[in-house]
mmCIF file of C-alpha atoms in Angstrom:
data_model
loop_
_atom_site.group_PDB
_atom_site.id
_atom_site.type_symbol
_atom_site.label_atom_id
_atom_site.label_comp_id
_atom_site.label_asym_id
_atom_site.label_seq_id
_atom_site.Cartn_x
_atom_site.Cartn_y
_atom_site.Cartn_z
ATOM 1 C CA VAL A 1 154.928 153.179 42.827
ATOM 2 C CA ILE A 2 151.658 150.680 43.887
ATOM 3 C CA ARG A 3 148.775 151.306 41.987
ATOM 4 C CA ALA A 4 145.652 150.740 43.261
ATOM 5 C CA LYS A 5 145.582 149.170 39.090
ATOM 6 C CA HIS A 6 148.343 146.828 40.835
ATOM 7 C CA VAL A 7 146.147 145.992 43.568
ATOM 8 C CA ALA A 8 142.909 145.365 41.812
ATOM 9 C CA ASP A 9 145.168 142.949 39.582
ATOM 10 C CA ALA A 10 145.900 140.885 43.276
ATOM 11 C CA LEU A 11 142.227 141.339 44.264
ATOM 12 C CA MET A 12 141.170 139.914 40.858
ATOM 13 C CA ARG A 13 143.173 137.153 41.092
ATOM 14 C CA LYS A 14 142.644 136.299 44.763
ATOM 15 C CA PRO A 15 140.105 138.045 46.628
ATOM 16 C CA HIS A 16 141.417 138.588 49.987
ATOM 17 C CA ASP A 17 142.028 142.184 52.546
ATOM 18 C CA ILE A 18 144.719 143.366 51.955
ATOM 19 C CA LEU A 19 147.298 145.207 54.488
ATOM 20 C CA ILE A 20 150.277 147.236 53.132
ATOM 21 C CA PHE A 21 152.742 148.659 54.452
ATOM 22 C CA ASP A 22 154.343 152.374 53.515
ATOM 23 C CA LEU A 23 157.081 153.041 54.950
ATOM 24 C CA ALA A 24 159.332 155.515 51.794
ATOM 25 C CA VAL A 25 159.329 159.089 52.503
ATOM 26 C CA PRO A 26 157.332 160.631 50.052
ATOM 27 C CA ARG A 27 154.677 157.412 49.964
ATOM 28 C CA ASN A 28 155.497 155.294 47.822
ATOM 29 C CA VAL A 29 151.585 153.905 47.739
ATOM 30 C CA GLU A 30 148.688 155.752 45.980
ATOM 31 C CA SER A 31 145.935 156.154 47.921
ATOM 32 C CA PHE A 32 142.657 154.850 47.365
ATOM 33 C CA ASP A 33 139.353 155.761 47.675
ATOM 34 C CA GLY A 34 136.105 154.498 47.006
ATOM 35 C CA GLY A 35 135.960 152.368 44.256
ATOM 36 C CA PRO A 36 136.861 148.131 44.282
ATOM 37 C CA LEU A 37 139.446 148.918 46.661
ATOM 38 C CA SER A 38 137.473 150.710 49.823
ATOM 39 C CA PRO A 39 138.906 150.584 52.995
ATOM 40 C CA ALA A 40 137.341 146.898 53.968
ATOM 41 C CA ASN A 41 139.091 144.959 51.812
ATOM 42 C CA VAL A 42 142.806 147.162 51.775
ATOM 43 C CA ARG A 43 144.333 148.939 54.181
ATOM 44 C CA ILE A 44 147.499 150.769 53.322
ATOM 45 C CA LEU A 45 150.466 152.233 56.581
ATOM 46 C CA THR A 46 152.383 154.769 57.232
ATOM 47 C CA ILE A 47 155.095 155.998 59.054
ATOM 48 C CA GLU A 48 152.583 157.780 60.823
ATOM 49 C CA ASP A 49 150.052 155.302 61.167
ATOM 50 C CA LEU A 50 153.234 153.113 62.849
ATOM 51 C CA ARG A 51 154.513 155.958 64.849
ATOM 52 C CA ALA A 52 150.805 157.002 66.540
ATOM 53 C CA ILE A 53 150.290 153.222 66.502
ATOM 54 C CA ALA A 54 153.410 152.886 68.570
ATOM 55 C CA GLU A 55 153.069 156.145 70.630
ATOM 56 C CA GLU A 56 150.077 154.216 71.956
ATOM 57 C CA ASN A 57 150.940 151.699 73.059
ATOM 58 C CA LEU A 58 153.449 153.341 74.549
ATOM 59 C CA ALA A 59 151.566 155.428 76.712
ATOM 60 C CA LYS A 60 149.132 151.638 77.369
ATOM 61 C CA ARG A 61 152.450 150.349 78.537
ATOM 62 C CA LEU A 62 153.652 153.410 80.741
ATOM 63 C CA GLY A 63 150.081 153.392 82.370
ATOM 64 C CA GLU A 64 151.264 150.466 83.716
ATOM 65 C CA VAL A 65 154.253 151.001 85.101
ATOM 66 C CA PRO A 66 152.481 151.929 88.962
ATOM 67 C CA LYS A 67 150.979 148.637 88.722
ATOM 68 C CA VAL A 68 153.524 146.821 87.874
ATOM 69 C CA GLU A 69 155.279 149.063 90.235
ATOM 70 C CA ARG A 70 153.144 148.135 93.315
ATOM 71 C CA ILE A 71 153.215 144.396 92.344
ATOM 72 C CA ILE A 72 157.402 144.274 91.880
ATOM 73 C CA GLU A 73 157.093 146.458 96.000
ATOM 74 C CA GLU A 74 154.615 143.630 97.587
ATOM 75 C CA GLU A 75 156.259 140.480 96.381
ATOM 76 C CA LEU A 76 159.649 142.149 97.950
ATOM 77 C CA ASP A 77 157.639 142.997 100.744
ATOM 78 C CA ARG A 78 156.542 138.990 100.750
ATOM 79 C CA LEU A 79 160.207 138.030 99.937
ATOM 80 C CA GLU A 80 161.769 140.070 103.087
ATOM 81 C CA ARG A 81 159.361 139.075 104.986
ATOM 82 C CA ARG A 82 160.731 134.972 103.735
ATOM 83 C CA LEU A 83 164.161 135.979 103.938
ATOM 84 C CA SER A 84 163.305 137.614 108.214
ATOM 85 C CA SER A 85 161.271 134.142 108.296
ATOM 86 C CA LEU A 86 164.155 131.807 107.328
ATOM 87 C CA ARG A 87 167.067 133.844 109.531
ATOM 88 C CA GLY A 88 164.725 133.331 112.039
ATOM 89 C CA LEU A 89 164.215 129.682 111.608
ATOM 90 C CA GLU A 90 168.303 129.019 111.586
ATOM 91 C CA VAL A 91 167.987 130.516 115.288
ATOM 92 C CA VAL A 92 165.873 129.013 115.957
ATOM 93 C CA ARG A 93 167.581 125.153 114.901
ATOM 94 C CA ALA A 94 171.031 126.664 116.147
ATOM 95 C CA ILE A 95 168.937 127.145 119.811
ATOM 96 C CA MET A 96 167.397 123.662 120.099
ATOM 97 C CA ARG A 97 170.754 122.155 118.902
ATOM 98 C CA ARG A 98 172.382 123.550 122.388
ATOM 99 C CA VAL A 99 169.732 122.725 124.262
ATOM 100 C CA GLU A 100 169.141 119.383 122.542
ATOM 101 C CA GLU A 101 173.510 119.043 123.567
ATOM 102 C CA VAL A 102 172.637 120.338 126.892
ATOM 103 C CA ARG A 103 169.803 117.291 127.946
ATOM 104 C CA ARG A 104 171.680 114.533 126.302
ATOM 105 C CA GLU A 105 174.589 116.149 128.617
ATOM 106 C CA GLU A 106 172.843 115.813 131.576
ATOM 107 C CA VAL A 107 170.923 112.570 131.069
ATOM 108 C CA GLU A 108 174.482 110.986 130.423
ATOM 109 C CA GLU A 109 175.811 112.418 133.873
ATOM 110 C CA ALA A 110 172.396 111.314 135.488
ATOM 111 C CA LEU A 111 172.871 107.714 133.964
ATOM 112 C CA ARG A 112 176.216 107.491 135.555
ATOM 113 C CA ALA A 113 174.761 109.100 138.476
ATOM 114 C CA LEU A 114 172.416 106.494 139.247
ATOM 115 C CA ALA A 115 174.654 103.775 137.972
ATOM 116 C CA LYS A 116 177.297 104.667 141.054
ATOM 117 C CA GLY A 117 173.779 103.822 142.869
ATOM 118 C CA ARG A 118 172.301 106.990 143.937
ATOM 119 C CA ASP A 119 168.383 107.397 144.746
ATOM 120 C CA GLU A 120 166.526 108.304 141.622
ATOM 121 C CA ALA A 121 165.066 111.532 143.047
ATOM 122 C CA SER A 122 167.565 113.255 143.735
ATOM 123 C CA VAL A 123 169.207 112.247 141.071
ATOM 124 C CA LEU A 124 166.264 113.866 138.959
ATOM 125 C CA ASN A 125 166.538 117.058 141.059
ATOM 126 C CA ALA A 126 170.103 117.909 140.667
ATOM 127 C CA MET A 127 169.269 116.696 136.962
ATOM 128 C CA SER A 128 165.866 119.164 136.638
ATOM 129 C CA ARG A 129 168.239 122.317 138.113
ATOM 130 C CA SER A 130 171.664 121.550 136.829
ATOM 131 C CA LEU A 131 169.184 121.144 133.210
ATOM 132 C CA ILE A 132 167.386 124.292 133.545
ATOM 133 C CA LYS A 133 171.148 126.795 135.047
ATOM 134 C CA ARG A 134 172.590 125.679 132.164
ATOM 135 C CA ILE A 135 170.017 126.567 129.479
ATOM 136 C CA MET A 136 169.087 129.832 130.763
ATOM 137 C CA TYR A 137 172.272 130.473 131.260
ATOM 138 C CA ASN A 138 173.399 133.163 128.448
ATOM 139 C CA VAL A 139 169.373 134.094 128.650
ATOM 140 C CA ILE A 140 170.105 135.108 132.057
ATOM 141 C CA GLU A 141 173.249 137.096 131.219
ATOM 142 C CA THR A 142 171.767 139.156 128.606
ATOM 143 C CA CYS A 143 168.945 140.498 130.314
ATOM 144 C CA ARG A 144 171.656 141.492 132.902
ATOM 145 C CA ARG A 145 173.635 143.169 130.577
ATOM 146 C CA ALA A 146 170.258 145.002 128.568
ATOM 147 C CA ALA A 147 169.520 146.049 131.554
ATOM 148 C CA ALA A 148 172.644 147.707 133.660
ATOM 149 C CA GLU A 149 172.308 149.083 128.889
ATOM 150 C CA GLY A 150 168.958 150.271 129.575
ATOM 151 C CA ARG A 151 167.836 148.562 126.244
ATOM 152 C CA GLU A 152 164.953 147.406 127.073
ATOM 153 C CA GLU A 153 163.430 146.280 123.947
ATOM 154 C CA VAL A 154 165.678 143.196 125.185
ATOM 155 C CA LEU A 155 164.520 142.618 128.387
ATOM 156 C CA MET A 156 161.123 143.254 126.836
ATOM 157 C CA ALA A 157 161.556 140.324 123.941
ATOM 158 C CA VAL A 158 162.850 137.796 126.641
ATOM 159 C CA ALA A 159 159.645 138.560 128.709
ATOM 160 C CA GLU A 160 157.660 138.172 125.884
ATOM 161 C CA ALA A 161 159.380 135.037 124.562
ATOM 162 C CA PHE A 162 158.881 133.561 128.191
ATOM 163 C CA GLY A 163 155.799 134.387 128.695
ATOM 164 C CA VAL A 164 155.922 137.274 131.445
ATOM 165 C CA GLY A 165 156.048 140.378 132.611
ATOM 166 C CA ARG A 166 154.223 143.360 130.499
ATOM 167 C CA ALA A 167 155.031 142.133 126.790
ATOM 168 C CA ALA A 168 153.527 139.102 127.527
ATOM 169 C CA GLY A 169 150.620 140.270 128.825
ATOM 170 C CA ARG A 170 149.644 136.650 131.384
ATOM 171 C CA PRO A 171 151.821 134.376 131.635
ATOM 172 C CA ALA A 172 152.179 131.459 130.222
ATOM 173 C CA ARG A 173 151.488 127.457 131.466
ATOM 174 C CA PRO A 174 152.263 124.643 129.307
ATOM 175 C CA LYS A 175 151.677 121.593 129.382
ATOM 176 C CA ALA A 176 153.633 119.191 131.463
ATOM 177 C CA TYR A 177 155.710 116.759 129.928
ATOM 178 C CA LYS A 178 154.839 113.434 129.431
ATOM 179 C CA THR A 179 156.260 109.964 128.882
#
């Protein structure tokens, strides 16, 4: 058992604040009432005090749970949007690779026709018509299937992508090609 005298002796040798944890049941530290061993320089914490502190801290942490859940939800939403954006980017890259492949093939065909002495204007017209048909073929077939299946959302998405129809509001006017 730690008595007031033991603590007083310790304070006489080296004056400082003392914190004593009395975790025993029954208690092993004598309580100090007033005198030189006042609560200002000696504090005794019992198991009950520690339990109360723990409960108070737990209550504070539990009070933060809704805030943490909200932060997690916001971050999950952000992550989902980012992943969707990346999926969209993958689709765009795949489309651009395909369009570039078609363009290269059409340019090679046009160069062969020019090498054979064909008229430049007719070669360019043929190339541009072929290019448009090849690029648009799958889009047009998708629209035909969607219309036959009653999938209006597909038609609206394509119309919006090309800046035409109700979905787009008004037709888009792309800038002219410049060399």
